[in-house]
PDB file of C-alpha atoms and ligand atoms in Angstrom:
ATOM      1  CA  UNK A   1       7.404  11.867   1.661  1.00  0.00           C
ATOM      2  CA  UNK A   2       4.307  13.436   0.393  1.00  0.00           C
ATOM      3  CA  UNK A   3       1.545  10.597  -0.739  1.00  0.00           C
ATOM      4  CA  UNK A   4      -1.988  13.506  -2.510  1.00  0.00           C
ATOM      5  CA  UNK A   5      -4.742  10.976  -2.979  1.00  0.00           C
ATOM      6  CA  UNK A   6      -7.831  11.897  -5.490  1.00  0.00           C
ATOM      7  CA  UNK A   7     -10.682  10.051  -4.308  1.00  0.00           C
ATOM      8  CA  UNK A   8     -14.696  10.834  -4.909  1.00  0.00           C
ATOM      9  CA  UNK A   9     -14.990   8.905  -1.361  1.00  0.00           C
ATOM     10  CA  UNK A  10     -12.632  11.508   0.790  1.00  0.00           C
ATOM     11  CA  UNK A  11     -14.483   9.668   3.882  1.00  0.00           C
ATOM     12  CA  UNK A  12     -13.386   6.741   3.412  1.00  0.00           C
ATOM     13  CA  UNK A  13      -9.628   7.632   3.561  1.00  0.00           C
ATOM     14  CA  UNK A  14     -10.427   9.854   7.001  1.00  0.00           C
ATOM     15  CA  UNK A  15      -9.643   6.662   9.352  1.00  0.00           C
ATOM     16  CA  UNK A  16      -6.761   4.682   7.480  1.00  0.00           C
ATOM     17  CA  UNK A  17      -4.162   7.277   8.297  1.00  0.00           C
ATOM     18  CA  UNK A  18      -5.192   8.566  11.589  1.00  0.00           C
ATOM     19  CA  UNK A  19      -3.556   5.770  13.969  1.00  0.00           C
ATOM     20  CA  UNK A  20      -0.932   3.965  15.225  1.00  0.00           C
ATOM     21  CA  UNK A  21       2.231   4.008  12.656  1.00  0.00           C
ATOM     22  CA  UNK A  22       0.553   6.066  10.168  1.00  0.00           C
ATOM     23  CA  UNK A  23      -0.463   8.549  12.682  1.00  0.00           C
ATOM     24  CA  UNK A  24       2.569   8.980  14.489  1.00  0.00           C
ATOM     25  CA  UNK A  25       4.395   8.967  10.660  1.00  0.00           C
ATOM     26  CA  UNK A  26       2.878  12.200  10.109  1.00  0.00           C
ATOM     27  CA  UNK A  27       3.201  13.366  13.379  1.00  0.00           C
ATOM     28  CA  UNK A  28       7.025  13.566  13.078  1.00  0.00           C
ATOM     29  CA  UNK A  29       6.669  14.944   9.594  1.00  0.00           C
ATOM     30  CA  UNK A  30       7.505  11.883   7.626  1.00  0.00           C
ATOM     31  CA  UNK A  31       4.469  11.119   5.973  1.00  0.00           C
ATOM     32  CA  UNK A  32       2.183  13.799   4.699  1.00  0.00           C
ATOM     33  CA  UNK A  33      -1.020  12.311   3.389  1.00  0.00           C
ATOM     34  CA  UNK A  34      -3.495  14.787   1.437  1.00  0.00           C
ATOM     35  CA  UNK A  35      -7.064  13.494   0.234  1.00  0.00           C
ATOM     36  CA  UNK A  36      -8.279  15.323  -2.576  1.00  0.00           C
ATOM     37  CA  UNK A  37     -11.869  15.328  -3.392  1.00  0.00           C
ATOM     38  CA  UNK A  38     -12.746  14.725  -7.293  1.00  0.00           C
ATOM     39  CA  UNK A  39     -15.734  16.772  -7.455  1.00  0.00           C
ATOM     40  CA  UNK A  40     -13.963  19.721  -6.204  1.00  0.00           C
ATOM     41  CA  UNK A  41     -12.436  19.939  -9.464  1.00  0.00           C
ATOM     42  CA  UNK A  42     -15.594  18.981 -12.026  1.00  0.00           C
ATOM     43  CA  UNK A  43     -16.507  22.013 -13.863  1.00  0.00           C
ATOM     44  CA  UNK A  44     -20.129  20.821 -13.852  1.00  0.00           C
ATOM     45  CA  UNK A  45     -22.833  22.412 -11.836  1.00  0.00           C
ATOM     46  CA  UNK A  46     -24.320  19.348 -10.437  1.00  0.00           C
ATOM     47  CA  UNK A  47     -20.019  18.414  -9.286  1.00  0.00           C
ATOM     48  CA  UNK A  48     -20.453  15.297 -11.927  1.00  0.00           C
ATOM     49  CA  UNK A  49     -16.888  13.341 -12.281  1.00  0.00           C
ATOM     50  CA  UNK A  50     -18.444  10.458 -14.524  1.00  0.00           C
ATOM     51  CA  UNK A  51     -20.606   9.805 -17.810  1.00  0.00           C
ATOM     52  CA  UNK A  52     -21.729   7.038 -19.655  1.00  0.00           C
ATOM     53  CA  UNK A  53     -19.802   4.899 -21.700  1.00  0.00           C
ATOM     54  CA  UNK A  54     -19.157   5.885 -25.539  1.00  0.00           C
ATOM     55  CA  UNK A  55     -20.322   1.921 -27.337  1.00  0.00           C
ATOM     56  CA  UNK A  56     -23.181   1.822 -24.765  1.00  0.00           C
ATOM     57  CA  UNK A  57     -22.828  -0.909 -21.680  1.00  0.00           C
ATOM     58  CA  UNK A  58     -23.806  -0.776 -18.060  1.00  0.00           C
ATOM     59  CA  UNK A  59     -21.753   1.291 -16.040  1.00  0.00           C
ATOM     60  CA  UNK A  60     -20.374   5.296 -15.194  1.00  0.00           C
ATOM     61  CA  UNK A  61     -16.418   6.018 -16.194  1.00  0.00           C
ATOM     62  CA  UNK A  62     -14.988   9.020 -14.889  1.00  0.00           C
ATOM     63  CA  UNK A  63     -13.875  11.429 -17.041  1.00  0.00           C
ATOM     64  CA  UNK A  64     -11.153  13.296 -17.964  1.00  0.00           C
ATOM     65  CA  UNK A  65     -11.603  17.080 -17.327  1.00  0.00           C
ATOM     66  CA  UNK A  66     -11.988  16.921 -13.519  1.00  0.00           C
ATOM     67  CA  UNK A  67      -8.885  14.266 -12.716  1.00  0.00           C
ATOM     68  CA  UNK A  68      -7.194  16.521 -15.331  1.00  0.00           C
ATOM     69  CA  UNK A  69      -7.356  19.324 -13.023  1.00  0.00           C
ATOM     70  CA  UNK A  70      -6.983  18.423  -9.865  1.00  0.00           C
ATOM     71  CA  UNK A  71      -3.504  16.820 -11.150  1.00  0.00           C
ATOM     72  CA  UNK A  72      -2.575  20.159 -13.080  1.00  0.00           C
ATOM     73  CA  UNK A  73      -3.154  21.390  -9.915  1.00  0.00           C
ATOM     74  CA  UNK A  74      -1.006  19.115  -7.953  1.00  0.00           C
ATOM     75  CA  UNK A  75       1.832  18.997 -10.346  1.00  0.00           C
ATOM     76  CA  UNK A  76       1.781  23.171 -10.537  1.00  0.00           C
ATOM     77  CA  UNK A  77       2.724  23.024  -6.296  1.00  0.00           C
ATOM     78  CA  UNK A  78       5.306  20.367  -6.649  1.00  0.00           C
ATOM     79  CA  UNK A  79       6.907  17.750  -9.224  1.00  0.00           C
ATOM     80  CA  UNK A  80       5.714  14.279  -8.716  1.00  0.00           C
ATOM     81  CA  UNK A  81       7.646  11.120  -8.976  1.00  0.00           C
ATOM     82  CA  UNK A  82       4.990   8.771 -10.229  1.00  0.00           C
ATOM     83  CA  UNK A  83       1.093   9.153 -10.884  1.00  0.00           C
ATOM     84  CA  UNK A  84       0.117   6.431  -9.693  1.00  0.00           C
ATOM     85  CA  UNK A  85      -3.738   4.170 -10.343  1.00  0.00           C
ATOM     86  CA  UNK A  86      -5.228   1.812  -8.604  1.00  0.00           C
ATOM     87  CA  UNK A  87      -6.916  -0.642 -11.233  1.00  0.00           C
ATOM     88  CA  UNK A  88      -7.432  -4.505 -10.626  1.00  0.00           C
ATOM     89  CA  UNK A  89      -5.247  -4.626 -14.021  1.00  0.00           C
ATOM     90  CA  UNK A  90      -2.075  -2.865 -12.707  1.00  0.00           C
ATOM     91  CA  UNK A  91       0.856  -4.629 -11.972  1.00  0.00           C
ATOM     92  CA  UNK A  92       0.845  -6.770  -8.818  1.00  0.00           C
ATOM     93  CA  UNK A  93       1.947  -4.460  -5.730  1.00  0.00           C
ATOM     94  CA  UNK A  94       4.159  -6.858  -3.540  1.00  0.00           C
ATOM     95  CA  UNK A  95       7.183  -5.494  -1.015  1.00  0.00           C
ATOM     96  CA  UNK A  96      10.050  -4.980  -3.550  1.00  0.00           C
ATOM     97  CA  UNK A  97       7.544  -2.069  -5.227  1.00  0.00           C
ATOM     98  CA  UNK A  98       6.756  -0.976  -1.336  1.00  0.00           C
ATOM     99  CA  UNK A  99      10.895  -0.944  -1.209  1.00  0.00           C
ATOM    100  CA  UNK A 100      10.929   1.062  -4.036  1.00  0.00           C
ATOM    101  CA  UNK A 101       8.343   3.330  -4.213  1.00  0.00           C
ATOM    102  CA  UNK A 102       9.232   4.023  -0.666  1.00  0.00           C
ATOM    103  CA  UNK A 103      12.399   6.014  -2.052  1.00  0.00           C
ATOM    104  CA  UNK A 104      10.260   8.722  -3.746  1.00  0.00           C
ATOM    105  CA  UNK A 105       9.520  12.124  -2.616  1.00  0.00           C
ATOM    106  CA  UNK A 106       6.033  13.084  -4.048  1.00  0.00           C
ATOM    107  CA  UNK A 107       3.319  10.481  -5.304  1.00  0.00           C
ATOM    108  CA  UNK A 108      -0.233  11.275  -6.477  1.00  0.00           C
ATOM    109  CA  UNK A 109      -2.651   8.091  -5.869  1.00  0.00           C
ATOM    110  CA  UNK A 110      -5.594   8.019  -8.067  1.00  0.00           C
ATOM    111  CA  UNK A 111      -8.654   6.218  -7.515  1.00  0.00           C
ATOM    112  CA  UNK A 112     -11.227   4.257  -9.489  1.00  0.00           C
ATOM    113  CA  UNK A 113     -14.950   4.158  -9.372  1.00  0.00           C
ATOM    114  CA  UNK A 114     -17.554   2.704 -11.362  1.00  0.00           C
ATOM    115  CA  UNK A 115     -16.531   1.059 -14.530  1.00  0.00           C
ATOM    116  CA  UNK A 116     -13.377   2.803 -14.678  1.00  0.00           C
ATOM    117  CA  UNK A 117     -11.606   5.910 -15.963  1.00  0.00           C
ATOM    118  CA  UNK A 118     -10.816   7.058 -19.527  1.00  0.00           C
ATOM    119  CA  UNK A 119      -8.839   5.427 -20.859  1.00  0.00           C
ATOM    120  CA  UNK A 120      -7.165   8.635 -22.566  1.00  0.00           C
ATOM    121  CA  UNK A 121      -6.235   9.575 -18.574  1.00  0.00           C
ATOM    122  CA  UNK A 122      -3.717   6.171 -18.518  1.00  0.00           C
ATOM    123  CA  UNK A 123      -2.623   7.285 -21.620  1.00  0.00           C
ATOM    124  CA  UNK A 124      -1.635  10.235 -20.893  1.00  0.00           C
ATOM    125  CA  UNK A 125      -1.592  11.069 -17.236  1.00  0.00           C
ATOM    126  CA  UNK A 126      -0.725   7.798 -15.385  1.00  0.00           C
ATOM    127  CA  UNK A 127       2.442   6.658 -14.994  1.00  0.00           C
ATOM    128  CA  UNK A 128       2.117   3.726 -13.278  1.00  0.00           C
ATOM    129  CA  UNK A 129      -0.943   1.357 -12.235  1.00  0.00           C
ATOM    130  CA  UNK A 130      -1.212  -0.907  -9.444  1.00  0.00           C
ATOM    131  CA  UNK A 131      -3.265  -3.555  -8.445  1.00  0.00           C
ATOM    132  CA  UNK A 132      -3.255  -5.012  -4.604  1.00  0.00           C
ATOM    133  CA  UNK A 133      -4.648  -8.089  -5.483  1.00  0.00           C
ATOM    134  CA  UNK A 134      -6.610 -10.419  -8.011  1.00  0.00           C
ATOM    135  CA  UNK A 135      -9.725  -9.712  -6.733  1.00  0.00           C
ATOM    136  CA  UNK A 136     -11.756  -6.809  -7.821  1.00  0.00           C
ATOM    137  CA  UNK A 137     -12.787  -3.645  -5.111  1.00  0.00           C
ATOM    138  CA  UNK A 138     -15.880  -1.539  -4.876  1.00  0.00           C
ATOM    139  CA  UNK A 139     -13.323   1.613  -5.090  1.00  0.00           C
ATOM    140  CA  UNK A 140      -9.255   2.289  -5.074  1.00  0.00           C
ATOM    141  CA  UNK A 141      -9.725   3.922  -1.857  1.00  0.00           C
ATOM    142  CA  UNK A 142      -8.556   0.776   0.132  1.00  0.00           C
ATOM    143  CA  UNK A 143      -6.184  -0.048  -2.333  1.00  0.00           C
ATOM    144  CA  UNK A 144      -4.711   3.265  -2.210  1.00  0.00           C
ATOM    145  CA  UNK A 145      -4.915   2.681   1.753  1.00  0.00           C
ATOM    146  CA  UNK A 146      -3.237  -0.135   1.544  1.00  0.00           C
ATOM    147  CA  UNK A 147      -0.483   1.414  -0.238  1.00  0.00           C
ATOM    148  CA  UNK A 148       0.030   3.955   1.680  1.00  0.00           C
ATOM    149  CA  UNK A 149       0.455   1.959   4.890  1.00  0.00           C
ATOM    150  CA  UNK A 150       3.053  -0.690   3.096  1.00  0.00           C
ATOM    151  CA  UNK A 151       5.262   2.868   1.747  1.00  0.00           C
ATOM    152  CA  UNK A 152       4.710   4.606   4.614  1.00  0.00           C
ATOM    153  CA  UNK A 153       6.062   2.576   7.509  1.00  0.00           C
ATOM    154  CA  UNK A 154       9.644   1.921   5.476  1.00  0.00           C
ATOM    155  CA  UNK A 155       9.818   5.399   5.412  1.00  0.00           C
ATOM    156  CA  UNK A 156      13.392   5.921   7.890  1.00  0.00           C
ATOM    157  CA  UNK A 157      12.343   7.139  10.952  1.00  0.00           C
ATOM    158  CA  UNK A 158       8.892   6.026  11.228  1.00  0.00           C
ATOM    159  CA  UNK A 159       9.238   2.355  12.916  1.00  0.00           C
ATOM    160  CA  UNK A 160      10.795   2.742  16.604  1.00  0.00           C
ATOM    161  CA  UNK A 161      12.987  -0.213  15.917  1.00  0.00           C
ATOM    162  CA  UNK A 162      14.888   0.457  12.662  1.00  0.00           C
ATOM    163  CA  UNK A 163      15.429  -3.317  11.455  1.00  0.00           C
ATOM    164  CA  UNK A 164      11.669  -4.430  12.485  1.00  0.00           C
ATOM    165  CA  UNK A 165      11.090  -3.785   8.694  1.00  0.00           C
ATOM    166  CA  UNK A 166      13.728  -5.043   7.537  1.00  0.00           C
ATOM    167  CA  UNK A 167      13.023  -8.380   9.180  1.00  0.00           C
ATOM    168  CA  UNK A 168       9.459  -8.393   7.962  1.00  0.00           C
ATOM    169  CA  UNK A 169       8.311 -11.110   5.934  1.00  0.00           C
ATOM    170  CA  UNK A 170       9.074 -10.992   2.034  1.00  0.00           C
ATOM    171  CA  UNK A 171      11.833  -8.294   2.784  1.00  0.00           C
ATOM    172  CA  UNK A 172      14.539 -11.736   1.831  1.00  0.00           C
ATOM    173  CA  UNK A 173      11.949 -13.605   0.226  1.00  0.00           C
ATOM    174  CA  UNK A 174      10.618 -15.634   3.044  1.00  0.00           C
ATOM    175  CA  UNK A 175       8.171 -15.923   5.772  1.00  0.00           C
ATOM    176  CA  UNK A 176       8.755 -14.555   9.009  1.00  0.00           C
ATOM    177  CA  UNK A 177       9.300 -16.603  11.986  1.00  0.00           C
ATOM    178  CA  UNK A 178       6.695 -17.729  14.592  1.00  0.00           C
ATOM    179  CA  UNK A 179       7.148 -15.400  17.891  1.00  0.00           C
ATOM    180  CA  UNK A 180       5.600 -15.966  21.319  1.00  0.00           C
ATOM    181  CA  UNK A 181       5.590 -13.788  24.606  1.00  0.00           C
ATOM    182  CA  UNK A 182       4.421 -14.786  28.348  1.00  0.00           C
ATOM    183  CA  UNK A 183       3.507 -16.808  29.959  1.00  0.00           C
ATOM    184  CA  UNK A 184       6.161 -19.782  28.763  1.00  0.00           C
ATOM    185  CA  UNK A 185       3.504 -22.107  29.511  1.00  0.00           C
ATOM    186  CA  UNK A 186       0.144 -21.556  28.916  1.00  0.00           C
ATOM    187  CA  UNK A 187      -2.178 -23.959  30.258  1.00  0.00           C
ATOM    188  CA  UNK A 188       0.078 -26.858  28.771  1.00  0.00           C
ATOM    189  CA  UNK A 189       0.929 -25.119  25.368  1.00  0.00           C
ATOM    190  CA  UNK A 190       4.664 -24.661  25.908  1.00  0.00           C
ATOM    191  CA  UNK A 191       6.919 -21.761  24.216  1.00  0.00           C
ATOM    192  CA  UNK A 192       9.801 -23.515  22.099  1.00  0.00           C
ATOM    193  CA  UNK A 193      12.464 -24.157  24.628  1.00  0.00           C
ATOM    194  CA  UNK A 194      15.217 -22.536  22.471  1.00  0.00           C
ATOM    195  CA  UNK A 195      14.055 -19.402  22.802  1.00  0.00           C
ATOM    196  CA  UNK A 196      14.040 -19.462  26.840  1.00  0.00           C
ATOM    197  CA  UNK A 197      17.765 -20.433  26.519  1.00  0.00           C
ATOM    198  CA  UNK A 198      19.324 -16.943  26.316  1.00  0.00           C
ATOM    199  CA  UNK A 199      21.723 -18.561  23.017  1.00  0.00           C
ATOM    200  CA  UNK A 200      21.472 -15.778  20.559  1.00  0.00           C
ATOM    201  CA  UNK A 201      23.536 -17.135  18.029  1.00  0.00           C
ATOM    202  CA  UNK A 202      21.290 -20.956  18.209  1.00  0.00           C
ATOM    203  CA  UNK A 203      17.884 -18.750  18.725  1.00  0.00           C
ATOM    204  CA  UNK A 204      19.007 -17.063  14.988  1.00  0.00           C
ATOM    205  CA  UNK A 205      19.592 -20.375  13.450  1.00  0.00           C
ATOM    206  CA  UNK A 206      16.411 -21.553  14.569  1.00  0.00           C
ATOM    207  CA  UNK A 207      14.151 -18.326  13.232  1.00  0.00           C
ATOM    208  CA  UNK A 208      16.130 -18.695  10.279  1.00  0.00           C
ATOM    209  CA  UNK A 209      14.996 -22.778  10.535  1.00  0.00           C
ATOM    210  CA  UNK A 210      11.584 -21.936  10.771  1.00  0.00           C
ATOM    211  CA  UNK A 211      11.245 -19.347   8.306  1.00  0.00           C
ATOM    212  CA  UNK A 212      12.544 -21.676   5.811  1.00  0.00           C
ATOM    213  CA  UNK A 213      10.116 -24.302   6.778  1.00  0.00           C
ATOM    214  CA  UNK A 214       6.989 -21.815   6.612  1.00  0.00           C
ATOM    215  CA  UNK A 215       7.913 -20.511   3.638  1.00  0.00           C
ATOM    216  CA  UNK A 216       8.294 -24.200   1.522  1.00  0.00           C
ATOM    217  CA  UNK A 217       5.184 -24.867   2.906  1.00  0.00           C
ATOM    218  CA  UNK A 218       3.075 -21.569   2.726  1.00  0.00           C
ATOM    219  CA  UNK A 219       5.190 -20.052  -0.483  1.00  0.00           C
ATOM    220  CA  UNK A 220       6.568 -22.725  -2.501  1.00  0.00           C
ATOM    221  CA  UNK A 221       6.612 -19.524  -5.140  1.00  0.00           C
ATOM    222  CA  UNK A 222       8.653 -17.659  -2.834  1.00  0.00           C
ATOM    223  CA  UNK A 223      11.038 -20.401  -1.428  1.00  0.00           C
ATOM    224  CA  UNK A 224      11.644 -21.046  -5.391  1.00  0.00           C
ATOM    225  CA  UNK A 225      12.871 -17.653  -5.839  1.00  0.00           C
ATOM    226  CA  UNK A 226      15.011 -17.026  -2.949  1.00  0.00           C
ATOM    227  CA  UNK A 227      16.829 -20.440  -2.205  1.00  0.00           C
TER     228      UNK A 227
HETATM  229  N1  ADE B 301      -9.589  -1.090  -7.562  1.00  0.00           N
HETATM  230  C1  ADE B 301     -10.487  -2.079  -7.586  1.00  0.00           C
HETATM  231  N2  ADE B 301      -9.918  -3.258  -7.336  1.00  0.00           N
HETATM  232  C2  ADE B 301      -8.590  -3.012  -7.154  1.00  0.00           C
HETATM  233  C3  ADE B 301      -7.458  -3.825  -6.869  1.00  0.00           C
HETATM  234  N3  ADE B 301      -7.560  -5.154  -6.746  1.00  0.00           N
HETATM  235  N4  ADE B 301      -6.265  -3.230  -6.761  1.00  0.00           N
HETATM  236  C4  ADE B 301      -6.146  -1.894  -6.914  1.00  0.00           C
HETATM  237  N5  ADE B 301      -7.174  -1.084  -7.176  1.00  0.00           N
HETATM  238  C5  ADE B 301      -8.387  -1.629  -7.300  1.00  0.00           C
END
């Protein structure tokens, strides 16, 4: 999968994807993340990407002409499955859209500054908008991090052990399991004696126990849904 982010904060995006999973995702070719700098795209000497607000108010939107051209630019290398926004007014990005999203080949992430972008852009550009949360960020470069990390380690191939994802929390609609490792006892604070008893078919029945209790009592919502 190929995730092209346009950002006018390319720095901010230099860590996310450089370690662990992520890292080692691109590493063996699954993942290919490209950052894409707005301003290399304005047509304006000064590299401006936003301009006041048509009605007057506080606050910069980005315009059209520069994200209009670095996705012309995009889409003339490669067809994209979704263009994709990050905007506190998207829908609600939760695993199933991960799942799903997951299945795609090409993806363009935009993301917001100031007070926004044109809205003539999610007219006629955007084909989907996504929101991480109901809380409002400085930028979309964390939400398009975030993203990114939740797509890219369901990508096949990328975790060592193929059903850890699968067995992830929200993947059935519940909470995962509490786990321990050594020491059995720690200073008093004893490991669930179950899972020292070697019985794989009572150890499943309990995780399956537990992660019914956690999610009633974390995720009502949840339990709801899947029970
Ligand atoms: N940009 C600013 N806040 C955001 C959020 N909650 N989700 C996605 N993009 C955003």
């Amino acid at each position: 999968m190929r995730i092209d982010i346009i950002t006018v904060l390319p720095e901010l995006l230099e860590s996310p994807f450089n370690h662990s999973i992520m890292k080692r995702a691109q590493e063996k070719n699954l993942l290919t993340v490209k950052c894409h700098n707005l301003r290399d795209y304005s047509t304006f000497n000064q590299k401006q990407v936003d301009d006041y607000q048509y009605g007057g108010g506080a606050g910069m939107v980005m315009m059209i002409d520069p994200i209009l051209n670095c996705i012309e630019a995009l889409k003339a290398e490669r067809v994209y499955d979704e263009v994709i926004y990050l905007t506190p007014d998207g829908e609600l990005f939760e695993q199933k859209m991960a799942n799903r999203l997951s299945l795609y080949n090409n993806l363009i992430l935009l993301c917001g500054h100031y007070k926004g972008i044109d809205e003539r852009v999610r007219e006629h550009l955007i084909t989907k908008e996504i929101s991480i949360g109901s809380f409002v960020l400085s930028g979309g470069e964390l939400a398009a991090a975030v993203v990114v990390d939740a797509i890219g380690r369901l990508l096949p191939g990328v975790l060592n052990n193929e059903t850890s994802a699968l067995e992830d929390s929200f993947q059935d609609d519940l909470l995962a399991p509490p786990v321990y490792t050594r020491p059995a006892n720690y200073k008093g604070w004893e490991v669930p004696k179950i899972l020292l008893s070697g019985h794989e078919a009572k150890i499943k029945e309990w995780r399956t126990q537990k992660a019914l209790e956690r999610t009633k009592e974390r995720r009502p919502d949840l339990f709801e849904k899947g029970n």
